[in-house]
PDB file of C-alpha atoms in Angstrom:
ATOM      1  CA  UNK A   1      -7.193  31.644   8.629  1.00 57.00           C
ATOM      2  CA  UNK A   2     -10.050  31.069   6.171  1.00 55.00           C
ATOM      3  CA  UNK A   3     -10.511  27.890   4.164  1.00 60.00           C
ATOM      4  CA  UNK A   4      -9.199  29.621   1.051  1.00 58.00           C
ATOM      5  CA  UNK A   5      -6.153  31.007   2.836  1.00 63.00           C
ATOM      6  CA  UNK A   6      -5.475  27.541   4.254  1.00 67.00           C
ATOM      7  CA  UNK A   7      -5.525  26.016   0.763  1.00 61.00           C
ATOM      8  CA  UNK A   8      -3.406  28.816  -0.712  1.00 56.00           C
ATOM      9  CA  UNK A   9      -0.790  28.731   2.058  1.00 64.00           C
ATOM     10  CA  UNK A  10      -0.378  24.972   2.446  1.00 64.00           C
ATOM     11  CA  UNK A  11      -1.499  23.161  -0.705  1.00 70.00           C
ATOM     12  CA  UNK A  12      -1.637  25.330  -3.831  1.00 67.00           C
ATOM     13  CA  UNK A  13       2.119  25.082  -4.389  1.00 70.00           C
ATOM     14  CA  UNK A  14       1.737  21.291  -4.804  1.00 72.00           C
ATOM     15  CA  UNK A  15      -0.248  21.570  -8.033  1.00 70.00           C
ATOM     16  CA  UNK A  16       0.523  22.079 -11.729  1.00 63.00           C
ATOM     17  CA  UNK A  17       3.959  20.452 -11.806  1.00 68.00           C
ATOM     18  CA  UNK A  18       2.868  17.622 -14.119  1.00 80.00           C
ATOM     19  CA  UNK A  19       2.629  17.861 -17.881  1.00 85.00           C
ATOM     20  CA  UNK A  20      -0.771  16.119 -17.810  1.00 90.00           C
ATOM     21  CA  UNK A  21      -2.305  18.810 -15.577  1.00 89.00           C
ATOM     22  CA  UNK A  22      -4.145  21.426 -17.593  1.00 90.00           C
ATOM     23  CA  UNK A  23      -5.826  23.102 -14.610  1.00 88.00           C
ATOM     24  CA  UNK A  24      -5.105  22.331 -10.962  1.00 84.00           C
ATOM     25  CA  UNK A  25      -6.166  23.886  -7.658  1.00 82.00           C
ATOM     26  CA  UNK A  26      -8.173  27.095  -7.915  1.00 79.00           C
ATOM     27  CA  UNK A  27     -11.306  26.283  -9.926  1.00 83.00           C
ATOM     28  CA  UNK A  28     -14.440  24.165  -9.488  1.00 86.00           C
ATOM     29  CA  UNK A  29     -12.716  21.140 -11.023  1.00 91.00           C
ATOM     30  CA  UNK A  30      -9.265  20.077 -12.106  1.00 89.00           C
ATOM     31  CA  UNK A  31      -8.674  19.376 -15.786  1.00 93.00           C
ATOM     32  CA  UNK A  32      -6.232  16.678 -16.901  1.00 93.00           C
ATOM     33  CA  UNK A  33      -5.056  15.190 -20.165  1.00 93.00           C
ATOM     34  CA  UNK A  34      -4.915  11.396 -20.487  1.00 94.00           C
ATOM     35  CA  UNK A  35      -1.879  10.244 -22.517  1.00 95.00           C
ATOM     36  CA  UNK A  36      -2.577   8.452 -25.839  1.00 95.00           C
ATOM     37  CA  UNK A  37      -3.292   4.698 -25.654  1.00 96.00           C
ATOM     38  CA  UNK A  38      -3.584   4.833 -21.866  1.00 97.00           C
ATOM     39  CA  UNK A  39      -6.297   3.965 -19.378  1.00 97.00           C
ATOM     40  CA  UNK A  40      -7.077   5.913 -16.208  1.00 97.00           C
ATOM     41  CA  UNK A  41      -6.572   4.024 -12.938  1.00 97.00           C
ATOM     42  CA  UNK A  42      -8.172   5.502  -9.813  1.00 97.00           C
ATOM     43  CA  UNK A  43      -8.564   4.642  -6.133  1.00 97.00           C
ATOM     44  CA  UNK A  44      -9.452   6.260  -2.801  1.00 96.00           C
ATOM     45  CA  UNK A  45      -8.511   5.605   0.822  1.00 94.00           C
ATOM     46  CA  UNK A  46      -9.778   7.284   3.983  1.00 93.00           C
ATOM     47  CA  UNK A  47      -7.707   7.518   7.178  1.00 91.00           C
ATOM     48  CA  UNK A  48      -9.387   8.356  10.492  1.00 92.00           C
ATOM     49  CA  UNK A  49      -7.471   9.429  13.603  1.00 87.00           C
ATOM     50  CA  UNK A  50      -7.580   6.746  16.284  1.00 82.00           C
ATOM     51  CA  UNK A  51      -8.731   4.157  13.777  1.00 80.00           C
ATOM     52  CA  UNK A  52      -6.054   4.090  11.078  1.00 84.00           C
ATOM     53  CA  UNK A  53      -3.233   5.803  12.957  1.00 86.00           C
ATOM     54  CA  UNK A  54      -2.590   6.600  16.644  1.00 85.00           C
ATOM     55  CA  UNK A  55      -3.840  10.049  17.606  1.00 79.00           C
ATOM     56  CA  UNK A  56      -0.316  11.146  18.580  1.00 84.00           C
ATOM     57  CA  UNK A  57       1.175  10.432  15.146  1.00 91.00           C
ATOM     58  CA  UNK A  58       3.311  13.277  13.784  1.00 95.00           C
ATOM     59  CA  UNK A  59       1.451  15.322  11.146  1.00 95.00           C
ATOM     60  CA  UNK A  60       4.290  14.853   8.632  1.00 97.00           C
ATOM     61  CA  UNK A  61       3.814  11.075   8.855  1.00 96.00           C
ATOM     62  CA  UNK A  62       0.025  11.406   8.535  1.00 96.00           C
ATOM     63  CA  UNK A  63       0.384  13.434   5.343  1.00 96.00           C
ATOM     64  CA  UNK A  64       3.038  11.130   3.902  1.00 97.00           C
ATOM     65  CA  UNK A  65       1.140   7.935   4.678  1.00 96.00           C
ATOM     66  CA  UNK A  66      -2.224   9.239   3.442  1.00 96.00           C
ATOM     67  CA  UNK A  67      -0.691   9.546  -0.011  1.00 97.00           C
ATOM     68  CA  UNK A  68       1.536   6.446   0.194  1.00 97.00           C
ATOM     69  CA  UNK A  69      -1.330   4.026   0.818  1.00 97.00           C
ATOM     70  CA  UNK A  70      -3.064   5.266  -2.328  1.00 97.00           C
ATOM     71  CA  UNK A  71       0.054   5.150  -4.488  1.00 98.00           C
ATOM     72  CA  UNK A  72       0.470   1.567  -3.298  1.00 98.00           C
ATOM     73  CA  UNK A  73      -2.923   0.739  -4.833  1.00 98.00           C
ATOM     74  CA  UNK A  74      -1.825   2.394  -8.077  1.00 98.00           C
ATOM     75  CA  UNK A  75       1.382   0.338  -7.961  1.00 98.00           C
ATOM     76  CA  UNK A  76      -0.604  -2.885  -7.505  1.00 98.00           C
ATOM     77  CA  UNK A  77      -2.123  -2.384 -10.971  1.00 98.00           C
ATOM     78  CA  UNK A  78       1.282  -1.780 -12.577  1.00 98.00           C
ATOM     79  CA  UNK A  79       0.250   1.831 -13.244  1.00 98.00           C
ATOM     80  CA  UNK A  80       2.179   5.102 -13.104  1.00 97.00           C
ATOM     81  CA  UNK A  81       0.771   7.535 -10.508  1.00 97.00           C
ATOM     82  CA  UNK A  82      -0.159  10.953 -11.826  1.00 96.00           C
ATOM     83  CA  UNK A  83      -2.179  13.014  -9.335  1.00 95.00           C
ATOM     84  CA  UNK A  84      -4.129  13.069  -6.095  1.00 95.00           C
ATOM     85  CA  UNK A  85      -7.171  14.869  -4.728  1.00 95.00           C
ATOM     86  CA  UNK A  86      -7.235  15.567  -0.998  1.00 94.00           C
ATOM     87  CA  UNK A  87     -10.219  15.836   1.323  1.00 93.00           C
ATOM     88  CA  UNK A  88      -9.406  16.760   4.906  1.00 93.00           C
ATOM     89  CA  UNK A  89     -11.683  17.306   7.917  1.00 93.00           C
ATOM     90  CA  UNK A  90      -9.903  19.176  10.712  1.00 90.00           C
ATOM     91  CA  UNK A  91     -10.827  19.587  14.395  1.00 90.00           C
ATOM     92  CA  UNK A  92      -9.006  22.925  14.334  1.00 86.00           C
ATOM     93  CA  UNK A  93      -7.150  25.163  11.929  1.00 81.00           C
ATOM     94  CA  UNK A  94      -3.625  24.729  13.295  1.00 83.00           C
ATOM     95  CA  UNK A  95      -1.064  26.417  11.048  1.00 86.00           C
ATOM     96  CA  UNK A  96       1.962  24.590  12.496  1.00 92.00           C
ATOM     97  CA  UNK A  97       0.229  21.199  12.194  1.00 90.00           C
ATOM     98  CA  UNK A  98      -0.838  21.955   8.614  1.00 91.00           C
ATOM     99  CA  UNK A  99       2.660  23.008   7.639  1.00 93.00           C
ATOM    100  CA  UNK A 100       4.113  19.656   8.727  1.00 95.00           C
ATOM    101  CA  UNK A 101       1.177  17.726   7.231  1.00 94.00           C
ATOM    102  CA  UNK A 102       1.484  19.422   3.838  1.00 92.00           C
ATOM    103  CA  UNK A 103       5.266  18.879   3.904  1.00 94.00           C
ATOM    104  CA  UNK A 104       4.674  15.129   4.257  1.00 95.00           C
ATOM    105  CA  UNK A 105       2.278  15.203   1.320  1.00 94.00           C
ATOM    106  CA  UNK A 106       4.656  17.328  -0.708  1.00 93.00           C
ATOM    107  CA  UNK A 107       7.680  15.086  -0.125  1.00 95.00           C
ATOM    108  CA  UNK A 108       6.032  11.872  -1.267  1.00 96.00           C
ATOM    109  CA  UNK A 109       4.309  13.616  -4.180  1.00 94.00           C
ATOM    110  CA  UNK A 110       7.660  15.009  -5.301  1.00 93.00           C
ATOM    111  CA  UNK A 111       9.332  11.597  -5.009  1.00 95.00           C
ATOM    112  CA  UNK A 112       6.807  10.023  -7.378  1.00 96.00           C
ATOM    113  CA  UNK A 113       6.192  13.101  -9.596  1.00 94.00           C
ATOM    114  CA  UNK A 114       2.582  13.360  -8.445  1.00 94.00           C
ATOM    115  CA  UNK A 115       0.407  16.488  -8.630  1.00 93.00           C
ATOM    116  CA  UNK A 116      -2.093  17.603  -5.984  1.00 92.00           C
ATOM    117  CA  UNK A 117      -4.828  18.872  -8.315  1.00 91.00           C
ATOM    118  CA  UNK A 118      -7.792  19.522  -5.996  1.00 89.00           C
ATOM    119  CA  UNK A 119      -9.872  18.525  -3.002  1.00 87.00           C
ATOM    120  CA  UNK A 120     -11.823  19.973  -0.107  1.00 86.00           C
ATOM    121  CA  UNK A 121     -11.331  21.116   3.486  1.00 85.00           C
ATOM    122  CA  UNK A 122     -13.842  21.345   6.313  1.00 86.00           C
ATOM    123  CA  UNK A 123     -14.134  21.321  10.104  1.00 88.00           C
ATOM    124  CA  UNK A 124     -14.962  18.123  11.994  1.00 89.00           C
ATOM    125  CA  UNK A 125     -14.688  16.737  15.508  1.00 90.00           C
ATOM    126  CA  UNK A 126     -12.310  13.995  14.312  1.00 91.00           C
ATOM    127  CA  UNK A 127      -9.344  14.306  11.974  1.00 92.00           C
ATOM    128  CA  UNK A 128     -10.202  12.487   8.743  1.00 94.00           C
ATOM    129  CA  UNK A 129      -8.161  12.413   5.529  1.00 94.00           C
ATOM    130  CA  UNK A 130      -9.457  11.065   2.223  1.00 96.00           C
ATOM    131  CA  UNK A 131      -7.143  10.851  -0.763  1.00 96.00           C
ATOM    132  CA  UNK A 132      -8.143   9.938  -4.297  1.00 97.00           C
ATOM    133  CA  UNK A 133      -5.214   8.867  -6.480  1.00 97.00           C
ATOM    134  CA  UNK A 134      -5.125   8.796 -10.273  1.00 97.00           C
ATOM    135  CA  UNK A 135      -2.683   6.991 -12.511  1.00 97.00           C
ATOM    136  CA  UNK A 136      -2.158   5.870 -16.079  1.00 98.00           C
ATOM    137  CA  UNK A 137      -1.392   2.471 -17.544  1.00 98.00           C
ATOM    138  CA  UNK A 138      -1.013   1.369 -21.140  1.00 97.00           C
ATOM    139  CA  UNK A 139      -4.359   0.171 -22.491  1.00 97.00           C
ATOM    140  CA  UNK A 140      -4.961  -3.497 -21.679  1.00 97.00           C
ATOM    141  CA  UNK A 141      -1.822  -3.809 -19.521  1.00 97.00           C
ATOM    142  CA  UNK A 142      -3.162  -3.330 -15.974  1.00 98.00           C
ATOM    143  CA  UNK A 143      -2.419  -6.200 -13.571  1.00 98.00           C
ATOM    144  CA  UNK A 144      -5.631  -7.388 -11.927  1.00 97.00           C
ATOM    145  CA  UNK A 145      -6.543  -9.823  -9.170  1.00 97.00           C
ATOM    146  CA  UNK A 146      -8.241 -12.395 -11.372  1.00 97.00           C
ATOM    147  CA  UNK A 147      -5.317 -13.762 -13.412  1.00 97.00           C
ATOM    148  CA  UNK A 148      -3.679 -16.300 -11.082  1.00 98.00           C
ATOM    149  CA  UNK A 149      -3.385 -19.815 -12.527  1.00 98.00           C
ATOM    150  CA  UNK A 150      -2.637 -23.200 -10.972  1.00 98.00           C
ATOM    151  CA  UNK A 151       1.137 -23.679 -10.834  1.00 98.00           C
ATOM    152  CA  UNK A 152       1.972 -19.954 -10.606  1.00 98.00           C
ATOM    153  CA  UNK A 153       4.503 -18.883  -8.003  1.00 98.00           C
ATOM    154  CA  UNK A 154       3.246 -16.596  -5.229  1.00 98.00           C
ATOM    155  CA  UNK A 155       5.726 -13.794  -4.532  1.00 98.00           C
ATOM    156  CA  UNK A 156       6.130 -10.691  -2.390  1.00 98.00           C
ATOM    157  CA  UNK A 157       8.229  -7.597  -2.893  1.00 98.00           C
ATOM    158  CA  UNK A 158       9.758  -7.277   0.566  1.00 97.00           C
ATOM    159  CA  UNK A 159       9.577  -7.820   4.342  1.00 97.00           C
ATOM    160  CA  UNK A 160       6.153  -8.474   5.873  1.00 98.00           C
ATOM    161  CA  UNK A 161       4.923  -7.812   9.412  1.00 97.00           C
ATOM    162  CA  UNK A 162       7.175  -4.917  10.459  1.00 97.00           C
ATOM    163  CA  UNK A 163       4.470  -2.238  10.633  1.00 96.00           C
ATOM    164  CA  UNK A 164       2.172  -4.493  12.653  1.00 96.00           C
ATOM    165  CA  UNK A 165       4.935  -5.227  15.151  1.00 97.00           C
ATOM    166  CA  UNK A 166       5.786  -1.524  15.365  1.00 95.00           C
ATOM    167  CA  UNK A 167       2.156  -0.638  16.097  1.00 93.00           C
ATOM    168  CA  UNK A 168       1.870  -3.255  18.847  1.00 94.00           C
ATOM    169  CA  UNK A 169       5.087  -1.968  20.431  1.00 94.00           C
ATOM    170  CA  UNK A 170       3.878   1.635  20.297  1.00 91.00           C
ATOM    171  CA  UNK A 171       0.502   0.769  21.804  1.00 89.00           C
ATOM    172  CA  UNK A 172       2.164  -1.120  24.662  1.00 91.00           C
ATOM    173  CA  UNK A 173       4.708   1.686  25.229  1.00 91.00           C
ATOM    174  CA  UNK A 174       7.691  -0.389  24.138  1.00 93.00           C
ATOM    175  CA  UNK A 175      10.719   0.961  22.317  1.00 92.00           C
ATOM    176  CA  UNK A 176      10.611   0.175  18.604  1.00 93.00           C
ATOM    177  CA  UNK A 177      13.142   0.476  15.796  1.00 95.00           C
ATOM    178  CA  UNK A 178      10.415  -0.114  13.205  1.00 96.00           C
ATOM    179  CA  UNK A 179       8.242   2.977  13.567  1.00 94.00           C
ATOM    180  CA  UNK A 180       9.318   4.229  10.122  1.00 95.00           C
ATOM    181  CA  UNK A 181       7.706   1.151   8.543  1.00 96.00           C
ATOM    182  CA  UNK A 182       4.383   2.123  10.110  1.00 95.00           C
ATOM    183  CA  UNK A 183       4.564   5.889   9.617  1.00 95.00           C
ATOM    184  CA  UNK A 184       6.395   6.187   6.293  1.00 97.00           C
ATOM    185  CA  UNK A 185       5.540   3.166   4.097  1.00 96.00           C
ATOM    186  CA  UNK A 186       7.133   3.231   0.665  1.00 97.00           C
ATOM    187  CA  UNK A 187       4.792   2.213  -2.185  1.00 98.00           C
ATOM    188  CA  UNK A 188       6.414  -0.191  -4.651  1.00 98.00           C
ATOM    189  CA  UNK A 189       5.638   1.918  -7.716  1.00 98.00           C
ATOM    190  CA  UNK A 190       8.750   1.135  -9.749  1.00 98.00           C
ATOM    191  CA  UNK A 191       8.480  -2.619  -9.179  1.00 98.00           C
ATOM    192  CA  UNK A 192       4.771  -2.594 -10.022  1.00 98.00           C
ATOM    193  CA  UNK A 193       5.535  -1.094 -13.422  1.00 98.00           C
ATOM    194  CA  UNK A 194       8.334  -3.602 -14.060  1.00 98.00           C
ATOM    195  CA  UNK A 195       5.954  -6.496 -13.348  1.00 98.00           C
ATOM    196  CA  UNK A 196       3.732  -5.673 -16.336  1.00 98.00           C
ATOM    197  CA  UNK A 197       4.004  -8.639 -18.688  1.00 97.00           C
ATOM    198  CA  UNK A 198       5.388 -10.856 -15.904  1.00 98.00           C
ATOM    199  CA  UNK A 199       2.815 -10.952 -13.090  1.00 98.00           C
ATOM    200  CA  UNK A 200      -0.458 -12.789 -13.753  1.00 98.00           C
ATOM    201  CA  UNK A 201      -2.219 -11.153 -10.778  1.00 98.00           C
ATOM    202  CA  UNK A 202      -1.312  -8.653  -8.081  1.00 98.00           C
ATOM    203  CA  UNK A 203      -2.511  -6.874  -4.944  1.00 98.00           C
ATOM    204  CA  UNK A 204      -0.895  -4.607  -2.367  1.00 97.00           C
ATOM    205  CA  UNK A 205      -0.700  -5.787   1.235  1.00 97.00           C
ATOM    206  CA  UNK A 206      -2.694  -3.353   3.332  1.00 94.00           C
ATOM    207  CA  UNK A 207      -5.048  -5.517   5.434  1.00 93.00           C
ATOM    208  CA  UNK A 208      -2.762  -8.503   6.045  1.00 94.00           C
ATOM    209  CA  UNK A 209      -0.931 -10.877   3.697  1.00 96.00           C
ATOM    210  CA  UNK A 210      -3.368 -13.732   4.327  1.00 95.00           C
ATOM    211  CA  UNK A 211      -6.521 -11.699   3.806  1.00 94.00           C
ATOM    212  CA  UNK A 212      -5.238  -9.785   0.777  1.00 96.00           C
ATOM    213  CA  UNK A 213      -3.971 -12.972  -0.883  1.00 97.00           C
ATOM    214  CA  UNK A 214      -7.438 -14.435  -0.379  1.00 96.00           C
ATOM    215  CA  UNK A 215      -8.867 -11.578  -2.459  1.00 96.00           C
ATOM    216  CA  UNK A 216      -6.657 -12.734  -5.337  1.00 97.00           C
ATOM    217  CA  UNK A 217      -7.633 -16.365  -4.813  1.00 97.00           C
ATOM    218  CA  UNK A 218     -11.344 -15.551  -4.787  1.00 96.00           C
ATOM    219  CA  UNK A 219     -11.110 -13.416  -7.932  1.00 97.00           C
ATOM    220  CA  UNK A 220      -9.045 -16.088  -9.710  1.00 98.00           C
ATOM    221  CA  UNK A 221     -11.041 -19.066  -8.316  1.00 97.00           C
ATOM    222  CA  UNK A 222      -7.930 -20.894  -7.128  1.00 98.00           C
ATOM    223  CA  UNK A 223      -6.172 -21.751  -3.861  1.00 97.00           C
ATOM    224  CA  UNK A 224      -2.716 -21.272  -2.383  1.00 97.00           C
ATOM    225  CA  UNK A 225       0.023 -23.149  -0.566  1.00 98.00           C
ATOM    226  CA  UNK A 226       2.226 -20.825   1.495  1.00 97.00           C
ATOM    227  CA  UNK A 227       5.626 -21.749   2.925  1.00 98.00           C
ATOM    228  CA  UNK A 228       5.817 -19.628   6.057  1.00 97.00           C
ATOM    229  CA  UNK A 229       9.588 -20.062   6.399  1.00 96.00           C
ATOM    230  CA  UNK A 230      10.074 -18.306   3.055  1.00 97.00           C
ATOM    231  CA  UNK A 231       8.170 -15.116   3.915  1.00 98.00           C
ATOM    232  CA  UNK A 232      10.762 -12.347   4.411  1.00 98.00           C
ATOM    233  CA  UNK A 233      10.585 -10.410   7.663  1.00 97.00           C
ATOM    234  CA  UNK A 234      12.648  -8.176   9.919  1.00 97.00           C
ATOM    235  CA  UNK A 235      14.953  -9.900  12.409  1.00 97.00           C
ATOM    236  CA  UNK A 236      12.853  -8.501  15.262  1.00 97.00           C
ATOM    237  CA  UNK A 237       9.998 -10.808  14.254  1.00 97.00           C
ATOM    238  CA  UNK A 238      12.256 -13.864  14.423  1.00 96.00           C
ATOM    239  CA  UNK A 239      12.654 -13.353  18.180  1.00 96.00           C
ATOM    240  CA  UNK A 240       8.911 -13.785  18.792  1.00 97.00           C
ATOM    241  CA  UNK A 241       6.983 -16.978  19.566  1.00 96.00           C
ATOM    242  CA  UNK A 242       5.528 -18.693  16.499  1.00 96.00           C
ATOM    243  CA  UNK A 243       1.941 -17.503  17.043  1.00 95.00           C
ATOM    244  CA  UNK A 244       2.954 -13.882  17.622  1.00 96.00           C
ATOM    245  CA  UNK A 245       5.329 -13.806  14.664  1.00 97.00           C
ATOM    246  CA  UNK A 246       2.808 -15.105  12.171  1.00 97.00           C
ATOM    247  CA  UNK A 247      -0.018 -13.035  13.611  1.00 96.00           C
ATOM    248  CA  UNK A 248       1.968  -9.989  12.510  1.00 96.00           C
ATOM    249  CA  UNK A 249       3.060 -11.511   9.200  1.00 97.00           C
ATOM    250  CA  UNK A 250      -0.226 -13.067   8.065  1.00 96.00           C
ATOM    251  CA  UNK A 251      -2.806 -10.823   9.734  1.00 95.00           C
ATOM    252  CA  UNK A 252      -1.092  -7.580  10.697  1.00 93.00           C
ATOM    253  CA  UNK A 253      -1.342  -5.456   7.569  1.00 89.00           C
ATOM    254  CA  UNK A 254      -0.019  -1.950   6.837  1.00 94.00           C
ATOM    255  CA  UNK A 255       2.957  -3.408   4.924  1.00 95.00           C
ATOM    256  CA  UNK A 256       2.220  -1.880   1.493  1.00 97.00           C
ATOM    257  CA  UNK A 257       4.425  -4.447  -0.186  1.00 98.00           C
ATOM    258  CA  UNK A 258       3.136  -6.162  -3.325  1.00 98.00           C
ATOM    259  CA  UNK A 259       1.870  -9.749  -3.460  1.00 98.00           C
ATOM    260  CA  UNK A 260       1.689 -11.224  -6.955  1.00 98.00           C
ATOM    261  CA  UNK A 261       1.713 -14.431  -8.972  1.00 98.00           C
ATOM    262  CA  UNK A 262       4.033 -15.440 -11.835  1.00 98.00           C
ATOM    263  CA  UNK A 263       4.567 -18.389 -14.131  1.00 98.00           C
ATOM    264  CA  UNK A 264       7.873 -20.258 -13.775  1.00 97.00           C
ATOM    265  CA  UNK A 265       9.348 -18.883 -17.003  1.00 97.00           C
ATOM    266  CA  UNK A 266       8.364 -15.324 -16.102  1.00 98.00           C
ATOM    267  CA  UNK A 267       9.831 -15.777 -12.617  1.00 98.00           C
ATOM    268  CA  UNK A 268      13.144 -16.959 -14.066  1.00 97.00           C
ATOM    269  CA  UNK A 269      13.304 -14.177 -16.652  1.00 98.00           C
ATOM    270  CA  UNK A 270      12.388 -11.479 -14.129  1.00 98.00           C
ATOM    271  CA  UNK A 271      15.055 -12.667 -11.692  1.00 96.00           C
ATOM    272  CA  UNK A 272      17.668 -12.496 -14.425  1.00 97.00           C
ATOM    273  CA  UNK A 273      16.724  -8.893 -15.192  1.00 97.00           C
ATOM    274  CA  UNK A 274      16.147  -7.768 -11.582  1.00 97.00           C
ATOM    275  CA  UNK A 275      17.978 -10.162  -9.230  1.00 96.00           C
ATOM    276  CA  UNK A 276      17.013 -10.218  -5.534  1.00 94.00           C
ATOM    277  CA  UNK A 277      14.024  -7.912  -6.044  1.00 96.00           C
ATOM    278  CA  UNK A 278      11.226 -10.441  -5.359  1.00 98.00           C
ATOM    279  CA  UNK A 279      10.760 -13.431  -3.031  1.00 98.00           C
ATOM    280  CA  UNK A 280       8.821 -16.626  -3.766  1.00 98.00           C
ATOM    281  CA  UNK A 281       6.649 -17.662  -0.792  1.00 98.00           C
ATOM    282  CA  UNK A 282       4.309 -20.277  -2.258  1.00 98.00           C
ATOM    283  CA  UNK A 283       2.372 -21.550  -5.235  1.00 98.00           C
ATOM    284  CA  UNK A 284      -1.158 -21.486  -6.601  1.00 98.00           C
ATOM    285  CA  UNK A 285      -3.086 -24.745  -6.247  1.00 98.00           C
ATOM    286  CA  UNK A 286      -6.420 -25.948  -7.604  1.00 96.00           C
ATOM    287  CA  UNK A 287      -8.219 -26.487  -4.277  1.00 93.00           C
ATOM    288  CA  UNK A 288      -9.823 -23.187  -3.296  1.00 91.00           C
ATOM    289  CA  UNK A 289      -8.257 -22.923   0.156  1.00 92.00           C
ATOM    290  CA  UNK A 290      -5.056 -21.656   1.789  1.00 95.00           C
ATOM    291  CA  UNK A 291      -2.630 -24.341   2.947  1.00 96.00           C
ATOM    292  CA  UNK A 292       0.100 -23.211   5.359  1.00 97.00           C
ATOM    293  CA  UNK A 293       3.395 -25.091   5.766  1.00 97.00           C
ATOM    294  CA  UNK A 294       6.139 -24.500   8.320  1.00 96.00           C
ATOM    295  CA  UNK A 295       9.365 -26.527   8.174  1.00 94.00           C
ATOM    296  CA  UNK A 296       7.684 -28.820   5.633  1.00 92.00           C
ATOM    297  CA  UNK A 297       4.798 -29.582   8.003  1.00 95.00           C
ATOM    298  CA  UNK A 298       1.255 -28.361   7.414  1.00 96.00           C
ATOM    299  CA  UNK A 299       0.039 -26.096  10.218  1.00 95.00           C
ATOM    300  CA  UNK A 300      -3.271 -24.548  11.251  1.00 92.00           C
ATOM    301  CA  UNK A 301      -3.377 -20.799  11.691  1.00 90.00           C
ATOM    302  CA  UNK A 302      -6.427 -18.559  11.584  1.00 88.00           C
ATOM    303  CA  UNK A 303      -6.252 -15.987   8.812  1.00 87.00           C
ATOM    304  CA  UNK A 304      -8.138 -12.890   9.832  1.00 80.00           C
ATOM    305  CA  UNK A 305      -6.759  -9.557   8.685  1.00 59.00           C
ATOM    306  CA  UNK A 306      -7.822  -5.979   9.326  1.00 55.00           C
ATOM    307  CA  UNK A 307     -11.557  -5.359   9.513  1.00 61.00           C
ATOM    308  CA  UNK A 308     -12.828  -1.863   8.703  1.00 55.00           C
ATOM    309  CA  UNK A 309     -16.091  -2.389  10.610  1.00 49.00           C
TER     310      UNK A 309
END
């Protein structure tokens, strides 16, 4: 199968389903229309076999996750995802593998009404997938990292640490009930949009809660006090020793939940509108450091999330 046949057979049907797409796959460039009074939000993530996912991962999960991690970044700005561009380097042109891979991409794109509008394919010794995601947000409404203020609540959108535990169980050949959290993360797109006007800062949790929160703190020039007991997690993590549990929760990464800050009045109003959709885990403080408390006692724990190099 040639490169052009590969694209036609596995990816062309995923384009031109969105009203903003003027021209999708099939030309030198895609052409899109930006809605009135909107800004374009864009991001890119690269996944490398053996580095970002185990080499035996099912191709459906690889396709699904390669898009999900990018839509999570779009969600962290409060934006609405619109389209993706896909770059894939393949060790071999395997039709069965590509069919499952493109199905994973297609299913998550369909769920979030996202177009695949272009990209590139080539041969390489190692499987590498790069996805660029595009989204729209009302002008001046994007939620950035630099808006946290002293006294804000620190919140998360859901359980933390499950994907990290699943990965450790897989790598040590243990049975896991959490593999779906690692393979098929669900970006919090709807919640991200709802948080516009409520959240003062936001980030998605990809490299570890502790490390990603620190990005917000650095951009906002503030510190944080976290109450470890309040961080939601799967029951499987509660069976682990303290150090193992919080290694997964604070440093594990791959959660793709949202971490954000809110003023007290916004927190109260949001909970009235959307009860039980967010969890408070701490507060912003003036001292530019991260204080960790467990059962009302301050504890020491090294925060060191995922390192790409």
